[in-house]
């Protein structure tokens, strides 16, 4: 029976699905005994495995995965490496690793010490241990809003558009969004990514103030004002999902 099982498990096929700006590899497994499609993450939590009937459609399998994108997103977040905001933890700031340190018990501003001599940088948080995670998260959100506000204003002026409001959230489905009413929303986790990534997301959403689609005019405008956007998109596809594991 085991030999028969190996024989009927046919050849593997591959595809890709974009989730949250990340290209997720899909492995399609055709199996003679399968009566319906099933979907699961691979063991590493970095790809999808879809089992389909022997005569199942490759295209329908990909559409099946798209239809379950919400479930996939939740599974990816659960599979992401968890790094809580505690003393001694290493987290990225602008794409560079920093160690979280607590500095005294009195309240005071968060301070950043740059990396030096091969050692990671430090993010020093004042106050009691019990409030460290909250204070660090609040500081990261404030820094993210400050940088995205500056970038959004600069791009809006360059593109000849205006936005009404800018908010920072913990969005799991996208890094940024632009409403028809002119509101820009960004994920605070962009402060963890390299600056060129944060800059690209700002340019992308501001460009939507001129073109609320992803048509040729949108991409032409984005490329004109952010010519290196491909580099940022490539970074997000490789590392974007990891950012959701910090501070949870």
GROMACS .gro file of C-alpha atoms in nm:
model
  248
    1UNK     CA    1   0.000   0.000   0.000
    2UNK     CA    2   0.288   0.238   0.078
    3UNK     CA    3   0.443   0.175  -0.263
    4UNK     CA    4   0.106   0.238  -0.432
    5UNK     CA    5   0.074   0.566  -0.239
    6UNK     CA    6   0.413   0.685  -0.363
    7UNK     CA    7   0.319   0.597  -0.718
    8UNK     CA    8  -0.014   0.780  -0.714
    9UNK     CA    9   0.130   1.091  -0.557
   10UNK     CA   10   0.206   1.256  -0.889
   11UNK     CA   11   0.450   1.526  -0.988
   12UNK     CA   12   0.478   1.851  -0.797
   13UNK     CA   13   0.389   2.185  -0.952
   14UNK     CA   14   0.469   2.531  -0.826
   15UNK     CA   15   0.307   2.872  -0.830
   16UNK     CA   16   0.324   3.196  -0.632
   17UNK     CA   17   0.070   3.406  -0.445
   18UNK     CA   18   0.123   3.761  -0.320
   19UNK     CA   19   0.017   3.816   0.040
   20UNK     CA   20   0.089   4.151   0.210
   21UNK     CA   21   0.344   4.234  -0.059
   22UNK     CA   22   0.526   3.903  -0.008
   23UNK     CA   23   0.545   3.643  -0.284
   24UNK     CA   24   0.451   3.318  -0.117
   25UNK     CA   25   0.561   3.000  -0.297
   26UNK     CA   26   0.289   2.741  -0.359
   27UNK     CA   27   0.356   2.372  -0.407
   28UNK     CA   28   0.074   2.182  -0.577
   29UNK     CA   29   0.051   1.812  -0.497
   30UNK     CA   30  -0.170   1.605  -0.725
   31UNK     CA   31  -0.304   1.293  -0.561
   32UNK     CA   32  -0.528   1.026  -0.707
   33UNK     CA   33  -0.712   0.978  -0.376
   34UNK     CA   34  -0.786   1.348  -0.325
   35UNK     CA   35  -1.154   1.439  -0.372
   36UNK     CA   36  -1.120   1.807  -0.293
   37UNK     CA   37  -0.850   2.070  -0.250
   38UNK     CA   38  -0.681   2.114   0.085
   39UNK     CA   39  -0.451   2.395   0.192
   40UNK     CA   40  -0.180   2.419   0.458
   41UNK     CA   41   0.147   2.596   0.536
   42UNK     CA   42   0.469   2.406   0.487
   43UNK     CA   43   0.676   2.305   0.790
   44UNK     CA   44   0.885   2.621   0.782
   45UNK     CA   45   0.577   2.840   0.763
   46UNK     CA   46   0.718   3.013   0.456
   47UNK     CA   47   0.512   2.854   0.178
   48UNK     CA   48   0.183   2.688   0.093
   49UNK     CA   49   0.105   2.330   0.003
   50UNK     CA   50  -0.216   2.260  -0.186
   51UNK     CA   51  -0.324   1.903  -0.241
   52UNK     CA   52  -0.553   1.869  -0.543
   53UNK     CA   53  -0.723   1.580  -0.726
   54UNK     CA   54  -0.522   1.417  -1.004
   55UNK     CA   55  -0.719   1.599  -1.275
   56UNK     CA   56  -0.751   1.922  -1.078
   57UNK     CA   57  -0.686   2.255  -1.244
   58UNK     CA   58  -0.365   2.442  -1.171
   59UNK     CA   59  -0.547   2.773  -1.217
   60UNK     CA   60  -0.833   2.674  -0.988
   61UNK     CA   61  -0.584   2.575  -0.719
   62UNK     CA   62  -0.429   2.922  -0.725
   63UNK     CA   63  -0.777   3.079  -0.715
   64UNK     CA   64  -0.857   2.852  -0.421
   65UNK     CA   65  -0.555   2.993  -0.236
   66UNK     CA   66  -0.658   3.352  -0.319
   67UNK     CA   67  -1.006   3.286  -0.182
   68UNK     CA   68  -0.850   3.182   0.149
   69UNK     CA   69  -0.607   3.475   0.173
   70UNK     CA   70  -0.749   3.587   0.508
   71UNK     CA   71  -0.685   3.244   0.660
   72UNK     CA   72  -0.339   3.232   0.502
   73UNK     CA   73  -0.256   3.574   0.645
   74UNK     CA   74  -0.356   3.467   0.996
   75UNK     CA   75  -0.148   3.150   0.968
   76UNK     CA   76   0.155   3.344   0.847
   77UNK     CA   77   0.131   3.580   1.143
   78UNK     CA   78   0.112   3.285   1.382
   79UNK     CA   79   0.411   3.120   1.214
   80UNK     CA   80   0.624   3.435   1.224
   81UNK     CA   81   0.910   3.439   1.472
   82UNK     CA   82   0.790   3.599   1.795
   83UNK     CA   83   1.017   3.861   1.951
   84UNK     CA   84   0.846   4.037   2.243
   85UNK     CA   85   0.958   4.380   2.358
   86UNK     CA   86   1.161   4.275   2.661
   87UNK     CA   87   1.502   4.377   2.789
   88UNK     CA   88   1.779   4.205   2.595
   89UNK     CA   89   1.569   4.134   2.285
   90UNK     CA   90   1.707   4.230   1.945
   91UNK     CA   91   1.474   4.420   1.713
   92UNK     CA   92   1.535   4.605   1.387
   93UNK     CA   93   1.519   4.984   1.373
   94UNK     CA   94   1.539   5.118   1.018
   95UNK     CA   95   1.652   4.770   0.919
   96UNK     CA   96   1.946   4.759   1.163
   97UNK     CA   97   1.939   4.538   1.471
   98UNK     CA   98   1.926   4.707   1.812
   99UNK     CA   99   1.917   4.558   2.162
  100UNK     CA  100   1.642   4.672   2.396
  101UNK     CA  101   1.788   4.806   2.721
  102UNK     CA  102   1.618   4.947   3.028
  103UNK     CA  103   1.780   5.262   3.163
  104UNK     CA  104   1.692   5.337   3.524
  105UNK     CA  105   1.353   5.346   3.690
  106UNK     CA  106   1.276   5.715   3.643
  107UNK     CA  107   1.072   5.817   3.342
  108UNK     CA  108   1.254   5.981   3.054
  109UNK     CA  109   1.287   5.985   2.674
  110UNK     CA  110   1.378   5.678   2.473
  111UNK     CA  111   1.734   5.706   2.344
  112UNK     CA  112   1.902   5.528   2.053
  113UNK     CA  113   2.271   5.435   2.059
  114UNK     CA  114   2.399   5.349   1.707
  115UNK     CA  115   2.584   5.022   1.638
  116UNK     CA  116   2.960   5.038   1.691
  117UNK     CA  117   3.260   4.803   1.661
  118UNK     CA  118   3.047   4.519   1.529
  119UNK     CA  119   2.805   4.532   1.823
  120UNK     CA  120   2.433   4.599   1.767
  121UNK     CA  121   2.288   4.937   1.853
  122UNK     CA  122   2.079   4.994   2.163
  123UNK     CA  123   1.734   5.132   2.227
  124UNK     CA  124   1.735   5.254   2.586
  125UNK     CA  125   1.396   5.281   2.754
  126UNK     CA  126   1.356   5.455   3.089
  127UNK     CA  127   1.107   5.347   3.354
  128UNK     CA  128   0.988   5.037   3.531
  129UNK     CA  129   1.021   4.696   3.366
  130UNK     CA  130   0.644   4.648   3.364
  131UNK     CA  131   0.600   4.949   3.133
  132UNK     CA  132   0.893   4.883   2.900
  133UNK     CA  133   0.699   4.716   2.616
  134UNK     CA  134   0.423   4.978   2.613
  135UNK     CA  135   0.663   5.273   2.622
  136UNK     CA  136   0.882   5.127   2.349
  137UNK     CA  137   0.583   5.057   2.127
  138UNK     CA  138   0.448   5.408   2.179
  139UNK     CA  139   0.786   5.555   2.090
  140UNK     CA  140   0.817   5.343   1.775
  141UNK     CA  141   0.470   5.451   1.663
  142UNK     CA  142   0.551   5.816   1.725
  143UNK     CA  143   0.879   5.791   1.535
  144UNK     CA  144   0.706   5.611   1.249
  145UNK     CA  145   0.436   5.876   1.226
  146UNK     CA  146   0.693   6.156   1.230
  147UNK     CA  147   0.896   6.003   0.947
  148UNK     CA  148   0.596   5.903   0.736
  149UNK     CA  149   0.439   6.245   0.779
  150UNK     CA  150   0.756   6.412   0.652
  151UNK     CA  151   0.786   6.169   0.360
  152UNK     CA  152   0.416   6.197   0.270
  153UNK     CA  153   0.424   6.577   0.274
  154UNK     CA  154   0.734   6.580   0.053
  155UNK     CA  155   0.583   6.341  -0.201
  156UNK     CA  156   0.246   6.517  -0.196
  157UNK     CA  157   0.413   6.849  -0.278
  158UNK     CA  158   0.621   6.688  -0.553
  159UNK     CA  159   0.319   6.513  -0.708
  160UNK     CA  160   0.088   6.811  -0.673
  161UNK     CA  161  -0.165   6.638  -0.447
  162UNK     CA  162  -0.292   6.683  -0.092
  163UNK     CA  163  -0.396   6.443   0.182
  164UNK     CA  164  -0.648   6.518   0.455
  165UNK     CA  165  -0.523   6.304   0.741
  166UNK     CA  166  -0.247   6.056   0.828
  167UNK     CA  167  -0.288   5.776   1.081
  168UNK     CA  168  -0.062   5.500   1.211
  169UNK     CA  169  -0.210   5.157   1.280
  170UNK     CA  170  -0.104   4.796   1.329
  171UNK     CA  171  -0.237   4.672   0.998
  172UNK     CA  172  -0.185   4.303   0.923
  173UNK     CA  173  -0.328   4.306   0.573
  174UNK     CA  174  -0.128   4.590   0.416
  175UNK     CA  175   0.158   4.830   0.483
  176UNK     CA  176  -0.036   5.135   0.379
  177UNK     CA  177  -0.363   5.249   0.229
  178UNK     CA  178  -0.520   5.561   0.078
  179UNK     CA  179  -0.891   5.635   0.103
  180UNK     CA  180  -1.102   5.824  -0.149
  181UNK     CA  181  -1.144   6.088   0.120
  182UNK     CA  182  -0.771   6.158   0.124
  183UNK     CA  183  -0.672   5.969   0.441
  184UNK     CA  184  -0.337   5.791   0.445
  185UNK     CA  185  -0.299   5.493   0.679
  186UNK     CA  186   0.032   5.323   0.751
  187UNK     CA  187   0.157   5.032   0.960
  188UNK     CA  188   0.380   5.141   1.248
  189UNK     CA  189   0.601   4.842   1.173
  190UNK     CA  190   0.750   5.032   0.879
  191UNK     CA  191   0.983   5.195   1.132
  192UNK     CA  192   1.145   4.852   1.168
  193UNK     CA  193   1.222   4.833   0.795
  194UNK     CA  194   1.506   5.015   0.615
  195UNK     CA  195   1.439   5.380   0.540
  196UNK     CA  196   1.414   5.322   0.166
  197UNK     CA  197   1.124   5.082   0.232
  198UNK     CA  198   0.935   5.333   0.447
  199UNK     CA  199   1.002   5.596   0.183
  200UNK     CA  200   0.864   5.375  -0.094
  201UNK     CA  201   0.543   5.296   0.094
  202UNK     CA  202   0.486   5.669   0.148
  203UNK     CA  203   0.542   5.737  -0.223
  204UNK     CA  204   0.310   5.451  -0.317
  205UNK     CA  205   0.019   5.569  -0.105
  206UNK     CA  206   0.060   5.936  -0.196
  207UNK     CA  207   0.058   5.839  -0.565
  208UNK     CA  208  -0.287   5.689  -0.504
  209UNK     CA  209  -0.411   6.039  -0.427
  210UNK     CA  210  -0.363   6.104  -0.798
  211UNK     CA  211  -0.458   5.758  -0.929
  212UNK     CA  212  -0.678   5.530  -0.716
  213UNK     CA  213  -0.568   5.220  -0.906
  214UNK     CA  214  -0.257   5.036  -1.015
  215UNK     CA  215  -0.280   5.135  -1.379
  216UNK     CA  216   0.004   5.254  -1.607
  217UNK     CA  217  -0.037   5.618  -1.502
  218UNK     CA  218   0.000   5.522  -1.135
  219UNK     CA  219   0.322   5.326  -1.193
  220UNK     CA  220   0.462   5.598  -1.419
  221UNK     CA  221   0.403   5.860  -1.148
  222UNK     CA  222   0.554   5.640  -0.881
  223UNK     CA  223   0.859   5.557  -1.091
  224UNK     CA  224   0.917   5.924  -1.171
  225UNK     CA  225   0.924   6.026  -0.804
  226UNK     CA  226   1.059   5.702  -0.652
  227UNK     CA  227   1.275   5.543  -0.926
  228UNK     CA  228   1.427   5.282  -0.691
  229UNK     CA  229   1.091   5.143  -0.579
  230UNK     CA  230   1.173   4.795  -0.712
  231UNK     CA  231   1.443   4.755  -0.450
  232UNK     CA  232   1.194   4.827  -0.172
  233UNK     CA  233   0.934   4.590  -0.316
  234UNK     CA  234   1.195   4.314  -0.336
  235UNK     CA  235   1.295   4.373   0.028
  236UNK     CA  236   0.935   4.355   0.145
  237UNK     CA  237   0.875   4.033  -0.044
  238UNK     CA  238   1.174   3.872   0.128
  239UNK     CA  239   1.148   4.019   0.478
  240UNK     CA  240   0.813   4.194   0.521
  241UNK     CA  241   0.638   3.908   0.700
  242UNK     CA  242   0.910   3.895   0.966
  243UNK     CA  243   0.822   4.244   1.086
  244UNK     CA  244   0.487   4.119   1.219
  245UNK     CA  245   0.666   3.900   1.473
  246UNK     CA  246   0.806   4.189   1.677
  247UNK     CA  247   0.637   4.320   1.988
  248UNK     CA  248   0.362   4.057   2.001
   0.00000   0.00000   0.00000
